[in-house]
Structure formats: C-alpha cells, structure tokens
mmCIF file of C-alpha atoms in Angstrom:
data_model
loop_
_atom_site.group_PDB
_atom_site.id
_atom_site.type_symbol
_atom_site.label_atom_id
_atom_site.label_comp_id
_atom_site.label_asym_id
_atom_site.label_seq_id
_atom_site.Cartn_x
_atom_site.Cartn_y
_atom_site.Cartn_z
ATOM 1 C CA MET A 1 -22.747 74.307 16.222
ATOM 2 C CA LEU A 2 -26.140 73.260 17.598
ATOM 3 C CA GLY A 3 -25.326 74.585 21.072
ATOM 4 C CA PRO A 4 -24.124 72.151 23.774
ATOM 5 C CA TRP A 5 -20.346 72.170 24.265
ATOM 6 C CA PRO A 6 -18.064 70.113 26.552
ATOM 7 C CA GLY A 7 -16.463 71.508 29.677
ATOM 8 C CA THR A 8 -17.420 73.963 32.396
ATOM 9 C CA ASP A 9 -15.551 77.151 31.465
ATOM 10 C CA PRO A 10 -17.852 79.716 29.798
ATOM 11 C CA VAL A 11 -14.899 81.911 28.788
ATOM 12 C CA GLU A 12 -13.217 79.081 26.889
ATOM 13 C CA ALA A 13 -16.532 78.072 25.316
ATOM 14 C CA ALA A 14 -17.218 81.631 24.153
ATOM 15 C CA LYS A 15 -13.718 81.917 22.681
ATOM 16 C CA ASN A 16 -14.260 78.643 20.788
ATOM 17 C CA SER A 17 -17.623 79.777 19.451
ATOM 18 C CA LEU A 18 -16.418 83.178 18.270
ATOM 19 C CA GLY A 19 -13.033 81.900 17.091
ATOM 20 C CA LEU A 20 -14.198 78.868 15.118
ATOM 21 C CA PHE A 21 -17.382 80.306 13.655
ATOM 22 C CA THR A 22 -16.304 83.428 11.836
ATOM 23 C CA PRO A 23 -18.403 84.819 8.947
ATOM 24 C CA PRO A 24 -20.099 83.356 6.997
ATOM 25 C CA HIS A 25 -20.402 80.711 9.734
ATOM 26 C CA LEU A 26 -22.804 81.227 12.606
ATOM 27 C CA PRO A 27 -21.507 81.686 16.179
ATOM 28 C CA SER A 28 -23.783 80.706 19.031
ATOM 29 C CA LEU A 29 -24.225 81.251 22.737
ATOM 30 C CA PRO A 30 -22.714 77.993 24.070
ATOM 31 C CA GLU A 31 -24.439 75.689 26.532
ATOM 32 C CA LEU A 32 -22.301 73.895 29.128
ATOM 33 C CA PRO A 33 -24.512 71.209 30.678
ATOM 34 C CA SER A 34 -21.533 69.687 32.510
ATOM 35 C CA ARG A 35 -21.737 72.593 34.962
ATOM 36 C CA GLY A 36 -24.718 70.824 36.551
ATOM 37 C CA VAL A 37 -28.206 71.798 37.645
ATOM 38 C CA GLY A 38 -29.532 74.784 35.739
ATOM 39 C CA SER A 39 -27.013 74.502 32.921
ATOM 40 C CA ASP A 40 -28.756 71.531 31.313
ATOM 41 C CA ALA A 41 -30.939 72.311 28.312
ATOM 42 C CA VAL A 42 -34.237 71.932 30.187
ATOM 43 C CA GLY A 43 -33.189 73.950 33.233
ATOM 44 C CA ARG A 44 -31.629 76.645 31.078
ATOM 45 C CA THR A 45 -34.873 77.164 29.158
ATOM 46 C CA ALA A 46 -37.029 76.788 32.273
ATOM 47 C CA GLY A 47 -35.106 79.711 33.771
ATOM 48 C CA LEU A 48 -36.600 81.913 31.045
ATOM 49 C CA LEU A 49 -40.190 81.153 32.036
ATOM 50 C CA VAL A 50 -42.172 84.080 33.422
ATOM 51 C CA GLU A 51 -44.094 83.441 36.649
ATOM 52 C CA LEU A 52 -43.516 79.685 36.412
ATOM 53 C CA PRO A 53 -40.656 78.910 38.828
ATOM 54 C CA VAL A 54 -39.095 75.454 38.858
ATOM 55 C CA ASP A 55 -36.981 73.205 41.032
ATOM 56 C CA VAL A 56 -35.379 69.787 40.702
ATOM 57 C CA GLN A 57 -36.813 66.598 42.158
ATOM 58 C CA PRO A 58 -35.460 63.032 41.880
ATOM 59 C CA TYR A 59 -37.648 62.532 38.781
ATOM 60 C CA GLY A 60 -36.567 65.807 37.105
ATOM 61 C CA TRP A 61 -37.624 69.433 36.843
ATOM 62 C CA ARG A 62 -40.923 70.437 38.457
ATOM 63 C CA PHE A 63 -43.038 73.580 38.677
ATOM 64 C CA THR A 64 -43.131 75.039 42.159
ATOM 65 C CA ASP A 65 -44.789 77.911 44.020
ATOM 66 C CA ARG A 66 -41.750 80.185 44.348
ATOM 67 C CA PRO A 67 -38.217 80.396 42.970
ATOM 68 C CA GLY A 68 -35.644 78.384 44.894
ATOM 69 C CA GLY A 69 -31.980 77.580 44.571
ATOM 70 C CA ASP A 70 -32.341 75.465 41.423
ATOM 71 C CA HIS A 71 -34.261 78.197 39.648
ATOM 72 C CA ARG A 72 -31.712 80.810 40.679
ATOM 73 C CA HIS A 73 -28.856 78.591 39.439
ATOM 74 C CA ALA A 74 -30.489 78.344 36.010
ATOM 75 C CA VAL A 75 -31.074 82.086 35.748
ATOM 76 C CA SER A 76 -27.577 82.906 37.009
ATOM 77 C CA ALA A 77 -25.818 80.478 34.655
ATOM 78 C CA LEU A 78 -27.541 81.882 31.579
ATOM 79 C CA SER A 79 -26.853 85.462 32.700
ATOM 80 C CA THR A 80 -23.185 84.576 33.195
ATOM 81 C CA ASP A 81 -22.962 83.076 29.719
ATOM 82 C CA VAL A 82 -24.465 86.184 28.099
ATOM 83 C CA ASN A 83 -22.122 88.498 30.022
ATOM 84 C CA VAL A 84 -19.067 86.356 29.252
ATOM 85 C CA LEU A 85 -19.897 86.294 25.549
ATOM 86 C CA ALA A 86 -20.178 90.089 25.584
ATOM 87 C CA ASP A 87 -16.802 90.392 27.333
ATOM 88 C CA VAL A 88 -15.070 87.969 24.939
ATOM 89 C CA ALA A 89 -16.531 89.707 21.896
ATOM 90 C CA GLY A 90 -15.497 93.092 23.292
ATOM 91 C CA ALA A 91 -11.951 91.956 24.099
ATOM 92 C CA SER A 92 -11.529 90.608 20.569
ATOM 93 C CA GLU A 93 -12.732 93.941 19.168
ATOM 94 C CA ARG A 94 -14.929 91.934 16.863
ATOM 95 C CA GLU A 95 -18.375 93.270 16.134
ATOM 96 C CA LEU A 96 -20.733 90.331 15.837
ATOM 97 C CA SER A 97 -22.986 90.530 12.806
ATOM 98 C CA GLU A 98 -25.199 87.663 13.992
ATOM 99 C CA LEU A 99 -25.598 85.363 16.980
ATOM 100 C CA LYS A 100 -27.610 82.181 17.409
ATOM 101 C CA VAL A 101 -29.219 81.161 20.677
ATOM 102 C CA GLN A 102 -31.229 78.036 21.396
ATOM 103 C CA VAL A 103 -34.114 77.131 23.670
ATOM 104 C CA TRP A 104 -36.177 74.026 24.161
ATOM 105 C CA GLY A 105 -39.473 74.445 22.356
ATOM 106 C CA PRO A 106 -42.788 74.640 24.210
ATOM 107 C CA VAL A 107 -43.835 71.048 23.489
ATOM 108 C CA SER A 108 -40.586 69.397 24.556
ATOM 109 C CA LEU A 109 -40.377 71.675 27.604
ATOM 110 C CA ALA A 110 -43.882 70.653 28.683
ATOM 111 C CA ALA A 111 -42.833 67.031 28.254
ATOM 112 C CA ALA A 112 -39.762 67.542 30.437
ATOM 113 C CA ILE A 113 -41.198 69.536 33.368
ATOM 114 C CA HIS A 114 -43.581 68.002 35.896
ATOM 115 C CA LEU A 115 -46.578 69.568 37.590
ATOM 116 C CA HIS A 116 -46.938 69.856 41.366
ATOM 117 C CA TYR A 117 -48.455 66.377 41.692
ATOM 118 C CA GLY A 118 -45.650 64.765 39.676
ATOM 119 C CA GLU A 119 -47.147 64.216 36.223
ATOM 120 C CA ARG A 120 -45.623 65.824 33.150
ATOM 121 C CA ALA A 121 -47.074 69.182 32.120
ATOM 122 C CA LEU A 122 -47.620 67.723 28.663
ATOM 123 C CA ARG A 123 -50.577 65.781 30.047
ATOM 124 C CA ASP A 124 -52.687 68.888 30.663
ATOM 125 C CA TYR A 125 -53.853 71.202 27.865
ATOM 126 C CA GLY A 126 -53.959 74.224 30.158
ATOM 127 C CA ALA A 127 -50.409 73.532 31.356
ATOM 128 C CA ARG A 128 -49.171 73.177 27.781
ATOM 129 C CA ARG A 129 -50.759 76.530 26.912
ATOM 130 C CA ASP A 130 -49.268 78.198 30.005
ATOM 131 C CA VAL A 131 -45.780 76.886 29.216
ATOM 132 C CA ALA A 132 -45.933 78.206 25.645
ATOM 133 C CA GLN A 133 -47.192 81.632 26.720
ATOM 134 C CA SER A 134 -44.728 81.943 29.611
ATOM 135 C CA LEU A 135 -41.813 80.949 27.401
ATOM 136 C CA SER A 136 -42.853 83.467 24.757
ATOM 137 C CA ALA A 137 -42.794 86.227 27.382
ATOM 138 C CA GLY A 138 -39.438 85.063 28.711
ATOM 139 C CA LEU A 139 -37.999 84.997 25.219
ATOM 140 C CA ALA A 140 -38.724 88.708 24.849
ATOM 141 C CA HIS A 141 -36.737 89.461 28.022
ATOM 142 C CA HIS A 142 -33.921 87.207 26.828
ATOM 143 C CA ALA A 143 -33.716 88.989 23.464
ATOM 144 C CA GLU A 144 -33.528 92.357 25.205
ATOM 145 C CA LYS A 145 -30.525 91.217 27.267
ATOM 146 C CA LEU A 146 -28.834 89.757 24.206
ATOM 147 C CA ARG A 147 -29.218 92.998 22.258
ATOM 148 C CA ALA A 148 -27.570 94.870 25.123
ATOM 149 C CA ALA A 149 -24.723 92.336 25.258
ATOM 150 C CA VAL A 150 -23.975 92.211 21.518
ATOM 151 C CA PRO A 151 -25.239 95.491 20.034
ATOM 152 C CA GLY A 152 -25.943 95.346 16.335
ATOM 153 C CA ALA A 153 -25.913 91.550 16.091
ATOM 154 C CA GLU A 154 -28.777 89.937 14.240
ATOM 155 C CA LEU A 155 -30.371 87.438 16.626
ATOM 156 C CA ILE A 156 -31.192 83.977 15.349
ATOM 157 C CA LEU A 157 -33.298 81.540 17.360
ATOM 158 C CA GLN A 158 -33.021 77.765 17.305
ATOM 159 C CA ILE A 159 -36.095 76.064 18.809
ATOM 160 C CA ASP A 160 -35.153 72.554 19.929
ATOM 161 C CA GLU A 161 -38.034 70.067 19.886
ATOM 162 C CA PRO A 162 -36.442 66.657 20.583
ATOM 163 C CA GLU A 163 -39.626 65.230 22.143
ATOM 164 C CA VAL A 164 -42.158 66.355 19.578
ATOM 165 C CA ALA A 165 -42.369 63.047 17.668
ATOM 166 C CA ARG A 166 -43.048 61.124 20.870
ATOM 167 C CA ALA A 167 -45.600 63.756 21.942
ATOM 168 C CA LEU A 168 -47.457 63.385 18.634
ATOM 169 C CA ALA A 169 -47.207 59.596 18.709
ATOM 170 C CA GLY A 170 -48.372 59.292 22.310
ATOM 171 C CA THR A 171 -45.326 57.280 23.399
ATOM 172 C CA ILE A 172 -44.029 59.467 26.245
ATOM 173 C CA PRO A 173 -44.419 57.528 29.510
ATOM 174 C CA THR A 174 -46.390 58.871 32.439
ATOM 175 C CA ALA A 175 -44.580 59.616 35.692
ATOM 176 C CA SER A 176 -45.336 56.101 36.942
ATOM 177 C CA GLY A 177 -43.987 54.528 33.770
ATOM 178 C CA TYR A 178 -46.930 52.133 33.521
ATOM 179 C CA ARG A 179 -48.789 54.039 30.812
ATOM 180 C CA THR A 180 -48.115 56.621 28.134
ATOM 181 C CA LEU A 181 -49.469 60.137 27.798
ATOM 182 C CA ARG A 182 -52.204 60.764 25.278
ATOM 183 C CA SER A 183 -50.875 62.169 22.002
ATOM 184 C CA ILE A 184 -51.269 65.885 21.428
ATOM 185 C CA PRO A 185 -53.388 66.836 18.392
ATOM 186 C CA ALA A 186 -51.529 67.908 15.258
ATOM 187 C CA SER A 187 -53.823 70.952 15.043
ATOM 188 C CA GLU A 188 -52.676 72.048 18.506
ATOM 189 C CA LEU A 189 -49.017 71.622 17.578
ATOM 190 C CA ARG A 190 -49.520 73.734 14.445
ATOM 191 C CA GLN A 191 -51.168 76.494 16.466
ATOM 192 C CA THR A 192 -48.553 76.338 19.246
ATOM 193 C CA TRP A 193 -45.580 76.522 16.902
ATOM 194 C CA THR A 194 -47.105 79.245 14.715
ATOM 195 C CA ALA A 195 -47.885 81.419 17.738
ATOM 196 C CA PHE A 196 -44.470 80.798 19.308
ATOM 197 C CA VAL A 197 -42.619 81.674 16.097
ATOM 198 C CA ALA A 198 -44.680 84.860 15.766
ATOM 199 C CA ALA A 199 -43.861 85.773 19.373
ATOM 200 C CA ALA A 200 -40.161 85.209 18.719
ATOM 201 C CA ARG A 201 -40.285 87.584 15.745
ATOM 202 C CA ASP A 202 -42.046 90.171 17.870
ATOM 203 C CA ALA A 203 -39.266 89.736 20.440
ATOM 204 C CA GLY A 204 -36.712 90.721 17.817
ATOM 205 C CA PHE A 205 -35.345 87.456 16.444
ATOM 206 C CA ALA A 206 -34.560 88.027 12.780
ATOM 207 C CA ARG A 207 -34.444 84.375 11.749
ATOM 208 C CA ILE A 208 -35.934 81.307 13.390
ATOM 209 C CA ALA A 209 -35.289 77.593 12.953
ATOM 210 C CA ILE A 210 -36.987 74.565 14.464
ATOM 211 C CA ASN A 211 -34.572 71.757 15.310
ATOM 212 C CA LEU A 212 -36.172 68.306 15.072
ATOM 213 C CA ALA A 213 -33.079 66.337 16.029
ATOM 214 C CA ARG A 214 -33.514 63.929 18.911
ATOM 215 C CA PRO A 215 -30.913 63.678 21.687
ATOM 216 C CA HIS A 216 -27.861 61.867 20.317
ATOM 217 C CA VAL A 217 -28.081 58.619 22.294
ATOM 218 C CA GLU A 218 -31.826 58.361 21.871
ATOM 219 C CA ALA A 219 -31.533 58.909 18.126
ATOM 220 C CA ALA A 220 -29.030 56.068 17.848
ATOM 221 C CA GLU A 221 -31.381 53.776 19.757
ATOM 222 C CA ASN A 222 -34.444 54.772 17.766
ATOM 223 C CA ARG A 223 -32.779 54.089 14.425
ATOM 224 C CA SER A 224 -32.625 50.409 15.349
ATOM 225 C CA VAL A 225 -36.408 50.251 15.875
ATOM 226 C CA GLU A 226 -37.456 52.411 12.959
ATOM 227 C CA THR A 227 -39.415 49.512 11.484
ATOM 228 C CA GLY A 228 -41.318 46.787 13.275
ATOM 229 C CA PRO A 229 -41.277 43.038 12.584
ATOM 230 C CA ASP A 230 -43.977 43.427 9.934
ATOM 231 C CA GLY A 231 -41.994 46.065 8.067
ATOM 232 C CA THR A 232 -44.361 48.921 8.919
ATOM 233 C CA LYS A 233 -42.953 52.206 10.130
ATOM 234 C CA SER A 234 -43.137 52.939 13.818
ATOM 235 C CA ALA A 235 -45.617 55.424 15.213
ATOM 236 C CA GLU A 236 -42.762 57.731 16.141
ATOM 237 C CA SER A 237 -41.402 57.673 12.611
ATOM 238 C CA ASP A 238 -44.789 58.656 11.194
ATOM 239 C CA ALA A 239 -45.139 61.324 13.865
ATOM 240 C CA TRP A 240 -41.688 62.726 13.050
ATOM 241 C CA ARG A 241 -42.725 63.058 9.407
ATOM 242 C CA LYS A 242 -45.870 64.904 10.516
ATOM 243 C CA ALA A 243 -43.802 67.148 12.778
ATOM 244 C CA LEU A 244 -41.562 68.030 9.841
ATOM 245 C CA GLU A 245 -44.603 68.937 7.774
ATOM 246 C CA LEU A 246 -45.991 71.142 10.551
ATOM 247 C CA ALA A 247 -42.632 72.797 11.176
ATOM 248 C CA LEU A 248 -42.394 73.801 7.523
ATOM 249 C CA GLU A 249 -45.838 75.430 7.815
ATOM 250 C CA SER A 250 -45.187 77.343 11.057
ATOM 251 C CA GLY A 251 -43.572 80.465 9.612
ATOM 252 C CA ILE A 252 -39.941 79.539 10.321
ATOM 253 C CA ASP A 253 -36.981 80.460 8.141
ATOM 254 C CA ALA A 254 -35.154 77.129 8.429
ATOM 255 C CA VAL A 255 -35.553 73.607 9.724
ATOM 256 C CA ALA A 256 -32.732 71.649 11.361
ATOM 257 C CA VAL A 257 -32.723 67.892 10.863
ATOM 258 C CA PRO A 258 -30.130 65.106 11.034
ATOM 259 C CA LEU A 259 -29.636 63.947 7.459
ATOM 260 C CA ASP A 260 -29.261 60.285 8.420
ATOM 261 C CA GLN A 261 -32.936 60.281 9.522
ATOM 262 C CA LEU A 262 -34.199 61.401 6.112
ATOM 263 C CA ASP A 263 -35.707 59.043 3.570
ATOM 264 C CA THR A 264 -36.856 59.893 0.046
ATOM 265 C CA GLY A 265 -40.209 61.164 1.310
ATOM 266 C CA HIS A 266 -38.544 63.531 3.761
ATOM 267 C CA TRP A 267 -36.247 64.878 1.054
ATOM 268 C CA GLU A 268 -39.246 65.492 -1.204
ATOM 269 C CA GLN A 269 -40.874 67.486 1.616
ATOM 270 C CA LEU A 270 -37.722 69.519 2.041
ATOM 271 C CA ALA A 271 -37.136 70.034 -1.680
ATOM 272 C CA GLY A 272 -40.404 71.913 -2.077
ATOM 273 C CA ALA A 273 -39.629 74.027 0.974
ATOM 274 C CA ILE A 274 -36.110 74.825 -0.262
ATOM 275 C CA GLU A 275 -37.459 75.893 -3.652
ATOM 276 C CA SER A 276 -39.813 78.233 -1.775
ATOM 277 C CA GLY A 277 -36.913 79.858 0.084
ATOM 278 C CA MET A 278 -36.732 77.737 3.249
ATOM 279 C CA GLY A 279 -33.316 77.146 4.788
ATOM 280 C CA LEU A 280 -32.058 73.692 5.785
ATOM 281 C CA TRP A 281 -29.672 73.119 8.662
ATOM 282 C CA GLY A 282 -28.397 69.677 7.789
ATOM 283 C CA GLY A 283 -27.036 67.580 10.652
ATOM 284 C CA THR A 284 -24.254 65.990 8.646
ATOM 285 C CA VAL A 285 -21.201 65.157 10.776
ATOM 286 C CA PRO A 286 -21.737 62.269 13.229
ATOM 287 C CA VAL A 287 -20.847 62.836 16.869
ATOM 288 C CA PRO A 288 -18.528 60.125 18.285
ATOM 289 C CA VAL A 289 -20.298 57.504 20.375
ATOM 290 C CA ARG A 290 -17.062 55.927 21.656
ATOM 291 C CA PRO A 291 -13.656 57.417 22.544
ATOM 292 C CA GLY A 292 -11.227 57.691 19.664
ATOM 293 C CA GLN A 293 -13.833 57.349 16.947
ATOM 294 C CA VAL A 294 -12.626 59.185 13.832
ATOM 295 C CA PRO A 295 -15.105 61.427 11.948
ATOM 296 C CA ALA A 296 -16.172 60.174 8.534
ATOM 297 C CA SER A 297 -14.250 61.635 5.602
ATOM 298 C CA TYR A 298 -15.655 64.837 4.210
ATOM 299 C CA SER A 299 -16.052 63.203 0.787
ATOM 300 C CA THR A 300 -18.343 60.570 2.330
ATOM 301 C CA LEU A 301 -20.340 63.285 4.048
ATOM 302 C CA LEU A 302 -20.551 65.318 0.854
ATOM 303 C CA GLU A 303 -22.036 62.320 -0.910
ATOM 304 C CA ARG A 304 -24.690 62.061 1.817
ATOM 305 C CA ILE A 305 -25.849 65.545 0.808
ATOM 306 C CA LEU A 306 -25.289 65.636 -2.939
ATOM 307 C CA ARG A 307 -26.857 62.291 -3.875
ATOM 308 C CA PRO A 308 -30.407 63.186 -2.717
ATOM 309 C CA TRP A 309 -29.925 66.837 -3.680
ATOM 310 C CA ARG A 310 -29.142 65.957 -7.268
ATOM 311 C CA GLY A 311 -31.596 63.084 -7.286
ATOM 312 C CA LEU A 312 -34.447 65.496 -6.631
ATOM 313 C CA GLY A 313 -33.257 67.851 -9.350
ATOM 314 C CA LEU A 314 -32.248 70.633 -6.982
ATOM 315 C CA PRO A 315 -29.682 72.904 -8.643
ATOM 316 C CA GLU A 316 -26.297 73.283 -6.991
ATOM 317 C CA SER A 317 -26.941 77.017 -6.825
ATOM 318 C CA SER A 318 -29.635 76.253 -4.232
ATOM 319 C CA LEU A 319 -26.973 74.915 -1.861
ATOM 320 C CA THR A 320 -26.993 78.466 -0.474
ATOM 321 C CA ALA A 321 -30.063 77.317 1.476
ATOM 322 C CA LEU A 322 -28.002 74.679 3.284
ATOM 323 C CA ARG A 323 -26.127 75.196 6.553
ATOM 324 C CA ILE A 324 -23.963 72.277 7.730
ATOM 325 C CA THR A 325 -24.053 71.256 11.408
ATOM 326 C CA PRO A 326 -23.019 68.280 13.524
ATOM 327 C CA GLU A 327 -25.756 65.687 13.908
ATOM 328 C CA ALA A 328 -26.203 66.567 17.595
ATOM 329 C CA GLY A 329 -24.795 68.638 20.437
ATOM 330 C CA LEU A 330 -21.206 68.053 21.532
ATOM 331 C CA ALA A 331 -21.464 68.149 25.324
ATOM 332 C CA GLY A 332 -20.963 64.400 25.658
ATOM 333 C CA VAL A 333 -17.546 64.220 23.965
ATOM 334 C CA SER A 334 -14.098 65.491 24.889
ATOM 335 C CA PRO A 335 -12.981 68.989 23.862
ATOM 336 C CA ALA A 336 -10.575 67.467 21.331
ATOM 337 C CA GLU A 337 -13.343 65.350 19.806
ATOM 338 C CA ALA A 338 -15.669 68.361 19.717
ATOM 339 C CA ARG A 339 -13.082 70.391 17.809
ATOM 340 C CA ALA A 340 -12.550 67.480 15.385
ATOM 341 C CA VAL A 341 -16.292 67.365 14.661
ATOM 342 C CA VAL A 342 -16.414 71.141 14.181
ATOM 343 C CA ASN A 343 -13.369 71.092 11.882
ATOM 344 C CA ARG A 344 -14.959 68.371 9.742
ATOM 345 C CA THR A 345 -18.182 70.384 9.650
ATOM 346 C CA LEU A 346 -16.280 73.427 8.415
ATOM 347 C CA GLU A 347 -14.506 71.304 5.773
ATOM 348 C CA VAL A 348 -17.813 70.016 4.403
ATOM 349 C CA ALA A 349 -19.247 73.539 4.344
ATOM 350 C CA ALA A 350 -16.170 74.843 2.492
ATOM 351 C CA ALA A 351 -16.377 72.055 -0.074
ATOM 352 C CA LEU A 352 -20.017 72.797 -0.756
ATOM 353 C CA THR A 353 -19.249 76.497 -1.143
ATOM 354 C CA ASP A 354 -16.515 75.687 -3.669
ATOM 355 C CA LEU A 355 -18.884 73.407 -5.564
ATOM 356 C CA ARG A 356 -21.613 76.037 -5.634
ATOM 357 C CA ASN A 357 -19.201 78.711 -6.869
ATOM 358 C CA ALA A 358 -17.519 76.524 -9.471
#
C-alpha cells in the first residue's frame, strides 16, 4: 500500500494495514486525508518541519511566523496515527518486523508550500535548501517516535516526489498562474536527494525508496498528452526520465514507479539497477476512476510485468527485487474498492512468488 487510505477512522485504518499486510508484505502507517486540514499529504509532511511553521490560505499551505491551528492539527493528526498504530499492534500481540512510512520529498514539498508573499517556495534556491534541511531534521524526530511506538520494527521510508518532473521541466505555474517557475537544475536535484537519503539513513531508516508516481488523477490526464502533435515527447516526459535516472543514483534501496508509465527505455534503466541490487516497487494494479470499476484480472497484470521482464533477459529469480503496489494511493475510492485493489495486489504478488519458486 502506498499510504493514503479512505475514511476517517485511524483505528480501522491501522487494523486494515496490519491485518492485510502480514509478512512478507509490508505494512504502513496509513494516511487518512479525508479527515481534512493537516491530514492531507502536504500538511502531514509540513508538520514534520523544524522551525518552519505553516498554515492554510485559500491558495494552499504557506509558511508563517509562528505555529497556528492548522500546524497543530497536522502535528496532532500524525501523532494520533502513530499512537493508534502502536495500540493496535500491541492489542494484536503482533511484533512488527518492519513498518513503512511516507513523506513528501523536499522538492515536491517546496512546490506545494508558499512563501510569505504568496509564491511557491520552489522559486527560491534558499527556500528549497531550507525546506530540505528542515525536513531532514524533522525526519529524525519522527523516526525516534516511531521506534518508541513499534520497538524492534525495521523502519522503511517512502519519499513521495509527485511534482519532481514538473519541477525539472519548468512547467509548475507561478502563484498568479500567468507564468511558470524556472526549472530546477538536475545537479541540484541530485545533491538534494543524495543528502536527504543520507539524512534519512542517519535518522535510522533501514531502507529508503523514492516514489515517482504522480497523483492519480493528474497521471491519467498526463498520459493523454505524453506526445505532442509532432510526435515528440513532452518536456515533462523527458524530465520524468531524468528524475528516474537521478533517483537511481541517489543512494536509495528501491524506486517506486507506476508500470503503465514505463516504456522500453525506462525498463532498460531499471534492468541495470535491478541487476545491481536495486529494488523496484511496481505500481501494477489500477485504482478505479469511476464507481463500480472492476480491477483488471491478475493474469493481465502479470503479463504487464513479465513481458518486459523477460524481454530484457532478466531471470525470474530476480523477481525477488520486485514489490507489487497499487498504481496510486487509495484515499479517493470507497473502502470496498480499496480492499478490492489490495486483494488484487496480493494475488499478483502471490502469483509472482509461485512463479519464482517454481
């Protein structure tokens, strides 16, 4: 599970996470954005920032001089989720061997939070640096609380960077909407990610993945404009390929990508990384975009994985590097639909395990 889950009950969400994702599957600390301000992905991560308080304005999250109600809501919601997970794990008498948590990465967070005068923090190099450093410090505090809540569990970090392709391509609009922000240099992204991953390891995270999936609705829209009228690839598509390259060089243990966004070139990039020991979290099972939509059959989804895998000459024994996930978070669907997506994800994972062990 990538993180976001439908509903507003943290107890129910924790029971689902621990009950559905038993070893060797990976349970996570659920996110419940339907609870409102502070429980959304941006607010939840912003609550971790050290000495950079935030509040909500009509245009979104903004840095402010002192913590207010919005900031306190974000901090309180995350604290509640950690405590609830500890209580549910304790009541089940199950000792967690590993737990995944997720945060928005420093680039996407800078793109989402505005400075005092209203422009996105991404516009200013100093602000981008401050966000990355503040988040690194906050991550250390977060890891300490998690270790106290689930003693003995190996902590795994998922760094969500849904805006990184647009940041590299220079297609994120300014606050006015009349222009776009200047693209960030690839060299800066490499340095930012490498430093952030190193800080996460110092904080105690045993394994780290960068998630390059875009938000579900946006991804569906962007697929329709992947190529322009002249057949050339869009700037965002080229930037996403560059982001994948930089992610693989940043010191992470795994990269999370939706498989339907991968072309032959992407798979070739990943094949070399997999052969070098990199893990792949493959976004395989589509999330419903309309009520009642039935998940694709697991045989169809297996083919989506095995055709390029075999085509590149990767041995089936190397499927151990692959972890199956939904294509996106599940907060936007009903609880029944979320469970259907998770069940199909588990079916695909089981089939791949059987194939690998055959």
